[in-house]
Coordinates of C-alpha atoms and ligand atoms in Angstrom, one line a residue:
Chain J
M635 CA 94.8 93.4 69.6
S636 CA 94.2 90.3 71.6
V637 CA 93.2 88.9 75.0
L638 CA 96.2 87.3 76.8
V639 CA 95.6 84.6 79.4
Y640 CA 98.1 83.1 81.7
T641 CA 97.4 79.4 82.0
E642 CA 98.9 77.9 85.2
S643 CA 100.2 74.4 85.4
E644 CA 101.8 72.2 88.0
N645 CA 104.3 69.4 87.2
G646 CA 103.7 69.9 83.6
S647 CA 100.0 69.7 83.4
F648 CA 97.5 72.5 83.4
K649 CA 95.5 73.2 86.5
K650 CA 91.7 73.3 86.3
T651 CA 91.8 77.1 86.9
A652 CA 93.8 77.3 83.5
F653 CA 90.8 76.1 81.6
E654 CA 88.5 78.4 83.5
V655 CA 90.6 81.5 82.7
V656 CA 90.7 80.5 79.0
S657 CA 86.9 80.0 78.9
Y658 CA 86.6 83.5 80.4
A659 CA 89.2 85.0 78.1
K660 CA 87.3 83.6 75.1
A661 CA 84.1 85.3 76.3
I662 CA 85.9 88.6 76.5
A663 CA 87.6 88.1 73.2
D664 CA 84.2 87.4 71.5
T665 CA 82.8 90.7 72.9
L666 CA 85.9 92.6 71.7
D667 CA 85.9 90.7 68.4
T668 CA 89.5 89.5 68.8
S669 CA 91.4 86.4 69.6
V670 CA 92.7 84.6 72.6
T671 CA 96.4 84.0 73.2
A672 CA 97.5 81.8 76.1
I673 CA 100.9 81.9 77.7
S674 CA 102.0 78.7 79.2
I675 CA 105.2 78.3 81.2
N676 CA 106.4 74.7 81.3
G677 CA 102.8 73.7 80.8
G678 CA 100.7 70.9 79.3
E679 CA 99.6 70.2 75.7
A680 CA 98.5 73.4 73.8
S681 CA 95.6 71.4 72.4
E682 CA 94.1 71.1 75.9
L683 CA 93.6 74.9 75.8
G684 CA 92.1 74.9 72.4
V685 CA 89.1 73.0 73.9
Y686 CA 88.3 76.1 75.9
G687 CA 89.0 78.7 73.2
A688 CA 92.7 79.5 72.9
D689 CA 93.6 80.4 69.3
K690 CA 97.3 80.6 70.0
V691 CA 99.5 79.3 72.8
L692 CA 102.9 80.9 73.6
E693 CA 104.9 78.2 75.1
V694 CA 107.8 79.2 77.4
S695 CA 110.5 76.8 78.4
N696 CA 113.2 78.5 80.3
D697 CA 115.5 77.1 83.0
M698 CA 115.1 80.2 85.1
L699 CA 111.3 79.7 85.2
T700 CA 111.3 76.0 86.2
K701 CA 110.4 77.0 89.7
F702 CA 107.8 79.7 90.2
N703 CA 109.5 83.1 90.7
A704 CA 107.1 86.1 90.7
E705 CA 109.4 88.6 89.0
G706 CA 110.4 86.2 86.2
Y707 CA 106.9 85.0 85.6
A708 CA 105.6 88.6 85.6
D709 CA 108.2 89.7 83.1
A710 CA 107.3 86.8 80.8
I711 CA 103.7 87.6 80.9
S712 CA 104.3 91.4 80.4
Q713 CA 106.6 90.8 77.4
A714 CA 103.9 88.5 76.0
A715 CA 101.3 91.1 76.5
A716 CA 103.4 93.7 74.6
Q717 CA 104.2 91.3 71.8
E718 CA 100.5 90.3 71.3
E719 CA 99.3 93.9 71.8
A720 CA 97.0 92.6 74.5
T721 CA 94.2 95.0 75.7
V722 CA 93.1 92.5 78.4
V723 CA 95.3 90.3 80.4
V724 CA 93.5 87.5 82.4
L725 CA 95.0 85.8 85.4
S726 CA 93.5 83.4 88.0
Q727 CA 93.6 84.1 91.8
T728 CA 95.9 81.3 92.9
A729 CA 98.5 82.3 95.4
N730 CA 101.1 82.5 92.7
A731 CA 98.9 84.6 90.3
K732 CA 98.1 87.0 93.1
F733 CA 101.7 87.3 93.9
M734 CA 102.8 88.4 90.5
A735 CA 99.7 90.3 89.3
P736 CA 100.7 93.6 90.8
L737 CA 104.2 93.3 89.2
V738 CA 102.6 92.8 85.8
A739 CA 100.3 95.8 86.5
V740 CA 103.3 98.1 87.1
N741 CA 105.3 96.7 84.2
L742 CA 102.3 97.4 81.8
E743 CA 101.1 100.5 83.7
A744 CA 97.8 98.8 83.6
G745 CA 94.7 99.0 85.8
Y746 CA 94.3 95.7 87.7
V747 CA 91.1 94.5 89.3
S748 CA 91.2 91.3 91.4
N749 CA 88.5 88.9 92.7
V750 CA 86.4 89.4 89.6
V751 CA 83.2 87.5 89.5
A752 CA 81.7 88.1 86.0
V753 CA 82.4 89.1 82.4
P754 CA 82.7 92.8 81.9
Q755 CA 79.4 94.6 82.2
S756 CA 80.5 96.9 79.3
T757 CA 83.8 97.2 77.4
T758 CA 83.6 101.0 76.6
P759 CA 84.0 102.1 79.2
F760 CA 85.4 98.9 80.6
K761 CA 83.4 98.1 83.7
I762 CA 83.7 94.9 85.7
K763 CA 82.2 93.4 88.8
H764 CA 84.4 92.1 91.6
S765 CA 84.0 91.2 95.3
V766 CA 85.0 93.7 98.0
F767 CA 84.7 93.9 101.7
T768 CA 85.7 90.2 101.9
N769 CA 82.7 89.1 99.9
K770 CA 80.2 91.2 101.9
A771 CA 79.6 93.3 98.8
F772 CA 80.5 93.8 95.1
S773 CA 81.9 96.8 93.3
L774 CA 81.4 97.7 89.7
T775 CA 84.8 99.2 88.8
E776 CA 85.9 101.0 85.7
I777 CA 89.3 100.4 84.4
N778 CA 90.7 103.4 82.5
T779 CA 94.0 102.2 81.0
N780 CA 94.6 100.8 77.6
T781 CA 95.6 97.5 79.0
K782 CA 93.3 95.9 81.6
I783 CA 94.4 93.2 84.0
I784 CA 91.7 91.0 85.4
G785 CA 92.1 88.5 88.3
L786 CA 89.3 86.0 87.9
G787 CA 88.0 84.5 91.1
K788 CA 87.9 80.8 91.3
N789 CA 84.7 79.1 90.1
A790 CA 83.3 82.5 89.1
Y791 CA 82.9 81.7 85.5
G792 CA 83.2 77.9 85.2
L793 CA 84.3 75.9 82.2
H794 CA 82.9 76.5 78.8
E795 CA 83.9 74.4 75.9
N796 CA 84.8 76.0 72.5
S797 CA 86.9 74.9 69.8
A798 CA 89.9 76.8 68.7
A799 CA 93.1 76.1 66.9
A800 CA 95.5 76.5 69.9
V801 CA 98.5 77.0 67.6
A802 CA 101.6 76.4 69.6
E803 CA 104.4 78.9 69.2
A804 CA 107.7 79.1 71.1
F805 CA 108.1 82.3 73.1
S806 CA 111.4 83.3 74.7
P807 CA 111.2 86.2 77.1
T808 CA 114.2 87.9 78.5
I809 CA 114.4 86.9 82.1
K810 CA 116.6 88.7 84.7
E811 CA 118.4 87.1 87.6
T812 CA 116.3 87.5 90.7
Q813 CA 117.6 88.0 94.2
T814 CA 114.9 85.8 95.7
T815 CA 115.6 82.1 95.5
V816 CA 113.5 79.1 96.7
V817 CA 115.2 77.1 99.4
S818 CA 112.5 74.5 100.0
V819 CA 108.9 73.7 99.4
D820 CA 106.8 72.0 102.0
K821 CA 103.6 70.8 100.5
A822 CA 101.6 67.7 101.1
T823 CA 101.2 66.2 97.6
D824 CA 98.6 63.7 98.5
K825 CA 96.1 66.2 99.9
V826 CA 93.6 68.4 98.0
T827 CA 94.4 72.0 98.7
I828 CA 91.5 74.5 99.7
A829 CA 92.5 76.5 96.6
D830 CA 91.9 73.6 94.2
A831 CA 89.1 71.9 95.9
E832 CA 85.6 71.5 94.6
V833 CA 84.4 70.3 98.0
V834 CA 85.7 71.5 101.3
V835 CA 84.9 69.8 104.7
S836 CA 85.3 72.3 107.5
A837 CA 85.0 72.0 111.3
G838 CA 84.9 74.3 114.3
R839 CA 85.2 74.5 118.0
G840 CA 82.1 72.3 118.2
L841 CA 84.4 69.3 117.7
K842 CA 85.9 69.7 121.1
G843 CA 89.5 68.8 120.3
P844 CA 92.0 67.9 117.7
E845 CA 91.7 64.2 118.4
N846 CA 88.2 64.2 117.0
W847 CA 89.2 65.2 113.4
G848 CA 89.5 61.6 112.2
M849 CA 85.9 61.6 111.0
I850 CA 86.5 65.0 109.3
E851 CA 89.6 63.6 107.5
E852 CA 87.5 60.6 106.6
M853 CA 84.7 62.6 105.0
A854 CA 87.2 64.6 103.1
A855 CA 88.8 61.4 101.8
I856 CA 85.4 60.0 100.7
L857 CA 84.5 63.2 98.9
G858 CA 88.0 64.0 97.5
A859 CA 87.7 67.2 99.5
A860 CA 90.0 69.6 101.2
T861 CA 89.8 70.0 105.1
A862 CA 89.4 73.4 106.6
C863 CA 88.6 74.9 110.0
S864 CA 87.4 78.1 111.8
K865 CA 89.9 80.6 113.2
P866 CA 89.8 79.6 116.9
V867 CA 90.6 76.0 115.9
S868 CA 93.8 77.1 114.2
D869 CA 94.6 79.6 116.9
M870 CA 94.5 76.8 119.5
G871 CA 96.8 74.8 117.3
W872 CA 94.2 72.0 116.7
R873 CA 94.8 72.4 113.0
S874 CA 97.4 74.2 110.9
H875 CA 97.0 77.9 110.0
G876 CA 96.8 77.0 106.4
E877 CA 93.3 75.5 107.1
H878 CA 91.8 78.6 108.7
V879 CA 89.1 80.1 106.4
G880 CA 87.3 83.3 106.7
Q881 CA 87.8 87.1 106.5
T882 CA 91.3 86.9 108.0
G883 CA 92.0 83.4 106.7
K884 CA 91.5 81.8 103.3
P885 CA 88.6 82.4 101.0
V886 CA 86.7 79.4 99.9
A887 CA 85.0 79.3 96.5
A888 CA 84.0 75.7 96.3
S889 CA 80.9 74.0 94.8
L890 CA 80.2 72.4 98.2
Y891 CA 81.2 73.7 101.6
I892 CA 80.3 71.5 104.6
A893 CA 80.5 73.2 108.0
I894 CA 80.5 71.1 111.1
G895 CA 80.3 72.5 114.6
I896 CA 80.9 76.0 113.3
S897 CA 78.7 78.8 114.7
G898 CA 78.8 81.0 111.6
A899 CA 80.3 84.2 112.8
I900 CA 80.2 87.1 110.3
Q901 CA 84.0 86.8 109.8
H902 CA 83.7 83.1 109.0
L903 CA 80.8 83.6 106.7
A904 CA 82.6 86.4 104.8
G905 CA 85.3 84.0 103.7
I906 CA 83.0 81.3 102.3
N907 CA 80.3 83.5 100.7
S908 CA 81.3 82.7 97.2
S909 CA 80.9 78.9 97.7
K910 CA 77.9 77.6 95.9
I911 CA 76.2 75.1 98.2
K912 CA 76.6 75.4 102.0
V913 CA 75.7 72.5 104.3
V914 CA 75.6 73.0 108.1
I915 CA 75.7 70.4 110.8
N916 CA 75.3 72.0 114.2
S917 CA 73.6 70.9 117.5
D918 CA 72.2 74.5 118.1
P919 CA 69.2 75.3 115.9
E920 CA 69.9 79.0 116.7
A921 CA 73.4 78.9 115.3
P922 CA 73.7 81.9 112.8
F923 CA 75.2 79.6 110.2
F924 CA 71.8 78.2 109.4
K925 CA 70.8 81.6 108.0
A926 CA 73.6 81.4 105.5
A927 CA 73.2 77.7 104.5
D928 CA 71.4 75.9 101.8
Y929 CA 71.0 72.7 103.7
G930 CA 71.2 71.9 107.3
I931 CA 70.9 69.1 109.9
V932 CA 70.4 70.1 113.5
G933 CA 72.1 67.5 115.7
D934 CA 75.2 66.2 117.4
A935 CA 78.2 66.0 115.0
F936 CA 79.5 63.0 116.8
E937 CA 76.3 61.1 115.8
I938 CA 75.7 62.5 112.4
V939 CA 79.1 62.7 110.9
P940 CA 80.0 58.9 111.2
Q941 CA 76.5 58.1 109.8
L942 CA 76.9 60.5 107.0
N943 CA 80.4 59.0 106.2
E944 CA 79.0 55.5 106.0
K945 CA 76.1 56.6 103.7
L946 CA 78.5 58.7 101.6
K947 CA 80.8 55.7 101.2
A948 CA 77.9 53.6 100.0
F949 CA 76.7 56.4 97.7
K950 CA 80.2 56.9 96.2
A951 CA 80.6 53.1 95.7
Q952 CA 77.3 53.1 93.8
N953 CA 77.9 56.2 91.7
A954 CA 81.6 55.6 91.0
Chain L
M111 CA 117.3 98.8 109.9
K112 CA 114.6 101.3 109.0
I113 CA 111.2 99.7 108.7
L114 CA 108.1 101.2 107.1
V115 CA 104.8 99.6 107.9
C116 CA 102.0 100.4 105.5
I117 CA 98.7 100.6 107.4
S118 CA 95.3 100.4 105.8
H119 CA 92.5 101.9 107.9
V120 CA 89.6 99.5 107.5
P121 CA 86.1 98.8 109.1
D122 CA 86.4 96.2 111.8
T123 CA 85.5 92.7 110.9
T124 CA 82.0 92.9 112.6
S125 CA 80.9 95.8 110.5
K126 CA 77.8 95.7 108.6
I127 CA 78.5 96.9 105.1
N128 CA 76.1 99.5 103.6
F129 CA 76.4 102.1 100.9
T130 CA 74.9 105.6 100.5
D131 CA 74.6 108.2 97.7
G132 CA 72.9 106.0 95.3
E133 CA 75.1 103.1 96.3
T134 CA 78.3 104.9 95.3
K135 CA 79.9 105.5 98.7
F136 CA 80.7 103.2 101.6
D137 CA 78.4 104.2 104.6
T138 CA 80.8 104.9 107.5
N139 CA 77.8 105.6 109.8
G140 CA 78.3 103.6 113.0
V141 CA 81.4 101.9 111.7
N142 CA 84.4 101.3 113.9
F143 CA 87.7 101.5 112.0
V144 CA 90.8 99.5 112.9
I145 CA 94.3 98.7 111.6
N146 CA 93.8 96.2 108.8
P147 CA 94.3 92.8 110.5
N148 CA 97.1 91.7 108.1
D149 CA 98.9 95.0 108.8
E150 CA 98.6 94.5 112.5
F151 CA 100.5 91.2 112.2
G152 CA 103.2 93.1 110.2
L153 CA 103.4 95.9 112.7
T154 CA 103.8 93.5 115.6
R155 CA 106.6 91.7 113.8
A156 CA 108.2 95.1 113.3
M157 CA 108.1 95.8 117.0
W158 CA 110.0 92.5 117.5
F159 CA 112.8 93.9 115.1
K160 CA 112.7 97.1 117.0
E161 CA 113.1 95.4 120.4
K162 CA 115.5 92.7 119.4
Q163 CA 117.5 94.3 116.7
G164 CA 117.2 98.1 117.3
A165 CA 115.2 98.8 114.2
S166 CA 113.3 102.0 113.8
V167 CA 109.7 101.7 112.8
H168 CA 107.6 104.2 111.0
V169 CA 104.0 103.7 109.9
V170 CA 102.3 105.2 106.9
T171 CA 98.7 105.5 105.7
V172 CA 97.4 107.1 102.6
G173 CA 94.1 108.7 103.6
A174 CA 92.0 111.6 104.8
P175 CA 92.4 113.1 108.3
E176 CA 89.8 110.7 109.8
T177 CA 92.5 107.9 109.4
E178 CA 94.7 109.6 112.1
P179 CA 93.3 107.7 115.1
T180 CA 94.3 104.5 113.4
L181 CA 97.9 105.8 113.1
R182 CA 97.9 106.9 116.7
K183 CA 96.9 103.4 117.6
A184 CA 99.9 102.2 115.7
L185 CA 102.1 104.7 117.6
A186 CA 100.6 103.5 120.9
I187 CA 101.5 99.9 120.0
G188 CA 105.1 101.2 119.7
A189 CA 105.9 102.7 116.3
D190 CA 108.3 105.6 116.5
E191 CA 106.8 108.0 113.9
A192 CA 103.8 108.1 111.7
I193 CA 103.2 109.5 108.2
R194 CA 99.9 110.4 106.7
V195 CA 99.8 111.1 103.0
N196 CA 97.0 113.6 102.8
T197 CA 94.7 112.2 100.1
P198 CA 91.9 109.7 100.1
A199 CA 92.8 106.3 98.9
T200 CA 91.1 105.7 95.7
D201 CA 92.7 102.9 93.7
G202 CA 95.5 100.5 94.4
Y203 CA 97.9 101.9 91.8
S204 CA 97.7 105.5 93.0
V205 CA 98.0 104.4 96.7
A206 CA 101.1 102.4 95.7
K207 CA 102.6 105.5 94.0
Q208 CA 102.2 107.5 97.2
L209 CA 103.8 104.8 99.3
A210 CA 106.6 104.3 96.8
H211 CA 107.4 108.0 97.1
I212 CA 107.5 107.8 100.9
A213 CA 109.5 104.6 100.8
Q214 CA 112.2 106.2 98.5
E215 CA 112.2 109.5 100.4
G216 CA 112.8 107.7 103.7
D217 CA 115.2 105.2 102.3
Y218 CA 113.7 102.3 104.2
D219 CA 115.3 98.9 104.2
L220 CA 112.1 96.8 104.9
I221 CA 108.6 97.7 104.0
I222 CA 105.8 95.7 105.5
G223 CA 102.3 95.7 104.1
G224 CA 99.5 93.2 104.3
R225 CA 98.5 90.4 101.9
E226 CA 95.3 92.3 101.4
S227 CA 93.2 95.0 102.9
I228 CA 89.8 93.7 104.2
D229 CA 87.9 96.5 102.7
Y230 CA 88.8 96.7 99.0
N231 CA 90.8 93.4 99.0
G232 CA 92.8 94.4 96.1
G233 CA 95.9 92.3 97.3
M234 CA 98.0 94.6 95.1
V235 CA 99.5 97.5 96.9
P236 CA 102.7 96.0 98.4
G237 CA 103.7 94.2 95.1
M238 CA 103.2 97.4 93.2
V239 CA 105.3 99.4 95.7
A240 CA 108.1 96.9 95.3
K241 CA 108.1 96.9 91.6
M242 CA 107.9 100.8 91.6
I243 CA 111.0 101.1 93.8
G244 CA 112.8 98.1 92.4
A245 CA 112.9 96.2 95.8
N246 CA 112.5 92.5 96.2
F247 CA 109.0 91.3 97.1
V248 CA 107.4 88.3 98.9
N249 CA 103.7 88.0 99.2
T250 CA 101.6 86.0 101.7
C251 CA 104.6 86.1 104.1
I252 CA 104.2 84.0 107.4
S253 CA 107.7 84.2 108.7
L254 CA 110.4 86.8 108.4
E255 CA 114.0 86.8 109.6
V256 CA 116.6 89.5 108.9
D257 CA 120.3 89.1 109.4
G258 CA 122.3 92.1 108.1
T259 CA 120.9 92.5 104.6
S260 CA 120.1 88.7 104.2
V261 CA 116.5 87.7 104.7
V262 CA 114.9 84.3 105.1
V263 CA 111.1 84.3 104.6
I264 CA 108.5 81.7 104.5
R265 CA 105.4 82.3 102.3
E266 CA 102.2 80.5 102.1
I267 CA 101.5 78.8 98.9
D268 CA 98.3 76.9 97.9
G269 CA 98.4 73.8 100.0
G270 CA 101.7 74.4 101.8
K271 CA 104.6 76.8 102.3
E272 CA 107.8 77.8 100.6
T273 CA 111.0 79.0 102.2
L274 CA 112.9 81.7 100.3
N275 CA 116.2 83.5 100.6
T276 CA 116.2 87.1 99.6
S277 CA 117.7 90.4 100.6
L278 CA 117.0 94.0 101.7
P279 CA 115.6 96.3 100.4
L280 CA 112.4 94.1 100.6
V281 CA 108.7 94.6 100.5
V282 CA 106.5 91.9 102.1
G283 CA 102.8 91.3 101.9
G284 CA 102.2 89.8 105.4
Q285 CA 99.5 88.0 107.3
K286 CA 98.9 85.9 110.4
G287 CA 102.0 83.8 111.0
L288 CA 104.4 86.7 110.9
V289 CA 103.4 86.7 114.5
E290 CA 100.7 84.7 116.3
E291 CA 97.4 86.0 117.3
S292 CA 98.5 85.8 121.0
D293 CA 101.5 88.1 120.2
L294 CA 99.2 91.1 119.1
R295 CA 99.3 93.9 121.6
I296 CA 96.6 95.9 123.0
P297 CA 98.0 99.5 123.6
N298 CA 98.4 100.2 127.3
M299 CA 97.9 103.6 129.0
R300 CA 101.6 104.4 128.8
G301 CA 101.7 103.6 125.1
I302 CA 98.6 105.8 124.5
M303 CA 100.1 108.7 126.4
Q304 CA 103.5 108.4 124.6
A305 CA 101.6 108.2 121.2
R306 CA 100.2 111.7 121.8
S307 CA 103.7 113.3 121.6
K308 CA 105.2 111.1 118.9
P309 CA 105.6 112.8 115.5
L310 CA 102.8 112.4 113.0
H311 CA 103.9 113.9 109.7
I312 CA 101.4 115.1 107.2
K313 CA 102.7 114.9 103.6
E314 CA 101.0 116.2 100.5
P315 CA 100.5 113.7 97.8
V316 CA 102.5 113.4 94.7
T317 CA 100.7 113.2 91.4
A318 CA 99.5 109.7 90.8
G319 CA 96.8 109.0 88.2
A320 CA 94.3 106.4 89.4
K321 CA 93.8 103.6 86.9
T322 CA 90.5 102.3 88.2
V323 CA 87.4 103.9 89.7
A324 CA 84.7 102.2 91.7
T325 CA 81.5 103.3 90.2
I326 CA 78.7 101.6 92.1
F327 CA 78.4 99.0 94.9
E328 CA 76.0 96.2 95.3
K329 CA 75.2 93.7 98.1
P330 CA 74.9 90.0 97.5
A331 CA 71.3 88.9 96.8
P332 CA 69.5 87.7 99.9
R333 CA 69.4 84.0 100.0
G334 CA 66.5 81.6 100.2
A335 CA 65.8 79.9 103.6
V336 CA 67.8 76.9 104.6
K337 CA 66.3 73.4 104.0
L338 CA 66.5 71.5 107.2
V339 CA 66.6 67.7 106.9
D340 CA 66.3 65.0 109.5
T341 CA 68.4 62.2 108.0
V342 CA 71.7 61.9 106.3
D343 CA 69.9 59.9 103.5
E344 CA 67.7 63.0 102.7
L345 CA 70.9 65.2 102.7
I346 CA 72.7 63.0 100.3
D347 CA 69.7 62.8 98.0
L348 CA 69.4 66.6 97.9
L349 CA 73.1 67.1 97.3
H350 CA 73.0 64.7 94.5
N351 CA 69.7 65.3 92.8
E352 CA 68.9 68.9 93.6
A353 CA 72.1 70.8 94.2
K354 CA 74.1 68.4 91.9
V355 CA 77.2 68.9 93.8
I356 CA 78.1 65.2 94.6
Ligands
LIG224 C1 89.2 90.4 113.9 C2 88.6 89.1 113.9 C3 88.8 88.3 112.7 C4 88.2 87.0 112.7 N1 88.4 86.3 111.5 C5 87.9 85.0 111.5 C6 88.0 84.2 110.3 O1 88.7 84.7 109.3 N2 87.5 83.0 110.3 C7 86.8 82.5 111.4 O2 86.4 81.3 111.3 N3 86.6 83.2 112.5 C8 87.1 84.5 112.6 N4 87.0 85.2 113.7 C9 86.3 84.6 114.9 C10 84.8 84.5 114.8 O3 84.3 85.8 115.4 C11 84.3 83.3 115.7 O4 84.8 83.5 117.0 C12 84.7 82.0 115.2 O5 84.4 81.9 113.8 C13 84.0 80.9 115.9 O6 84.5 79.7 115.6 P1 83.7 78.4 115.8 O7 82.4 78.5 115.0 O8 84.5 77.2 115.5 O9 83.4 78.3 117.4 P2 82.1 78.6 118.2 O10 81.6 80.0 117.9 O11 82.5 78.3 119.6 O12 81.0 77.7 117.7 C14 81.0 76.3 117.8 C15 79.7 75.8 117.3 O13 79.7 74.3 117.4 C16 78.4 74.0 117.8 N5 78.6 72.7 118.4 C17 79.0 72.4 119.7 N6 78.9 71.1 119.9 C18 78.5 70.5 118.8 C19 78.3 69.2 118.5 N7 78.5 68.1 119.3 N8 77.7 68.9 117.3 C20 77.5 69.8 116.4 N9 77.7 71.2 116.7 C21 78.2 71.5 117.9 C22 77.9 75.1 118.6 O14 76.5 75.0 118.6 C23 78.5 76.3 118.0 O15 77.6 76.9 117.0 C24 87.5 86.5 113.8 C25 87.3 87.3 114.9 C26 87.8 88.6 114.9 C27 87.6 89.4 116.1
LIG225 N1 95.6 103.6 101.9 C1 96.6 102.8 102.3 N2 97.6 103.4 103.1 C2 98.6 102.6 103.5 N3 98.8 101.4 103.1 C3 97.9 100.8 102.4 C4 96.8 101.5 101.9 N4 95.9 100.6 101.2 C5 96.6 99.4 101.2 N5 97.8 99.5 101.9 C6 98.7 98.5 102.2 O1 98.6 97.5 101.2 C7 98.2 96.2 101.7 C8 97.2 95.5 100.7 O2 96.2 96.3 100.4 P1 95.2 96.1 99.1 O3 96.1 96.0 97.9 O4 94.3 97.2 99.2 O5 94.5 94.7 99.3 C9 97.4 96.6 103.0 O6 97.4 95.5 103.9 C10 98.3 97.7 103.5 O7 99.5 97.2 104.1

């Protein structure tokens, strides 16, 4: 018996979500009185996972897995789960993890619950809380299979240090040829993505036009944040679709979400519910967003944002 | 090309979410149900294949009789035939089992589902169907071109996009981008009239053990009132000292 956790990496180093899923896997392993095995595909140093509680690290290096391919990755994880007799498999909720999780579930004939927000409420029966109705509610769901697959929502558990041996072991899964091949990847490498960001600066139709996004980009640069927008802004082509957040766009689970000139429609709020602190800047004191926010300034974005940028710059310079 | 579009029947995005029976059931009282938005983008893309490449388009939903108006709407938008698998949708795995059976029985080349349903948000059904029937699978699909059996797709990745070559039979988990918002079609009178006489097949379910059961629902705790501040200095101070997020 063990808890298997897939630790995702990019360009040979672990992503922050990898440390979060290991912290979480450790908590489950403690409850079940078992150990944590991580599986790392072309990843970073095993010892980095020990810090968060990995007892063992299965290291995979396979030419067929150099680029992400959902089937191959799912097969590697499924075979590791079988070898380790894993009763729980923990994945993150990055685009790639969400892509392959259902394949792992079918391979292992396991119950899969996504968007999980907490450690299991009980382990016999295995009951776990996850968000449903695009964050408008939670469900406590029971998983009835021997193996359980958990997709842990970003920032749902946080990082918890532990110290474990993280014994590295080579693992060579059998990978089949896939008929799906990557032709090209188009990704801005210098920008923080909404998925990875701790801080997201988002703006809406209140900004009047795409030419006014300079101050939003600037705030994002000062805060090391990702930029985002409301749906009409991407529908009108002011910003790319990848920035659209909300019920029909991307979910945002950041520590800080700053909404500028966004009214706070129910579909927008649904997508950002799981962010911790929400700040609203809006000229209309009646904007519904104020009811969902932690902090707010009522005022004209074109006055406030430049001031805020100046002060944030000074603050960052002082606290660097 | 035979296309199957998997349609999830969901509360519209403005719905207030409430539960009944001791918080164990979704309260459908006063709720307006629609085609899951991600599926509507897929259905509209399927219409393009029908009109430009002569594809036939069937839609399927796994659900009780009350899901039929949603299927009729898909027929009014232009699908040729609809299938309802007569069983309530309980968990993702069992729904996928039903859909996999329909997919195999109908020998579809392309199966289009959504990245996720906006009710249970499992984000799992299309991937499971693909694995069960041994088809290729691409998730978060934002562009789909088919030429013979070769397929070029673009999928959204965190922070960008990726172009892939693959082939039929294929299952995709689609979303906005497959078509644009402005391409979505509101059924016209003619479509609605025609939909009434198009076939809507009711199929009995195959055995498919559910692997998960929702036991109880809960709504997020109400939040405290917003703190309004007058100056950016106050805001920075609160974010730093109180919220500790900068
Ligand atoms: C099926 C469906 C799905 C949807 N999904 C989503 C979704 O996923 N995400 C999403 O965002 N929306 C979604 N929507 C749209 C949603 O209902 C709203 O229309 C949208 O969020 C409004 O965007 P907005 O706040 O940018 O614009 P508006 O509602 O026009 O609000 C602009 C705001 O800017 C403020 N403002 C104006 N000038 C200034 C200024 N100078 N300074 C400061 N503030 C100013 C105004 O007071 C106003 O509150 C969906 C709608 C439907 C029907
Ligand atoms: N009951 C259902 N009937 C038909 N298709 C469904 C059903 N549930 C989910 N799907 C399909 O699977 C996609 C993802 O759903 P989910 O895994 O529930 O997030 C949806 O967008 C639909 O295309």
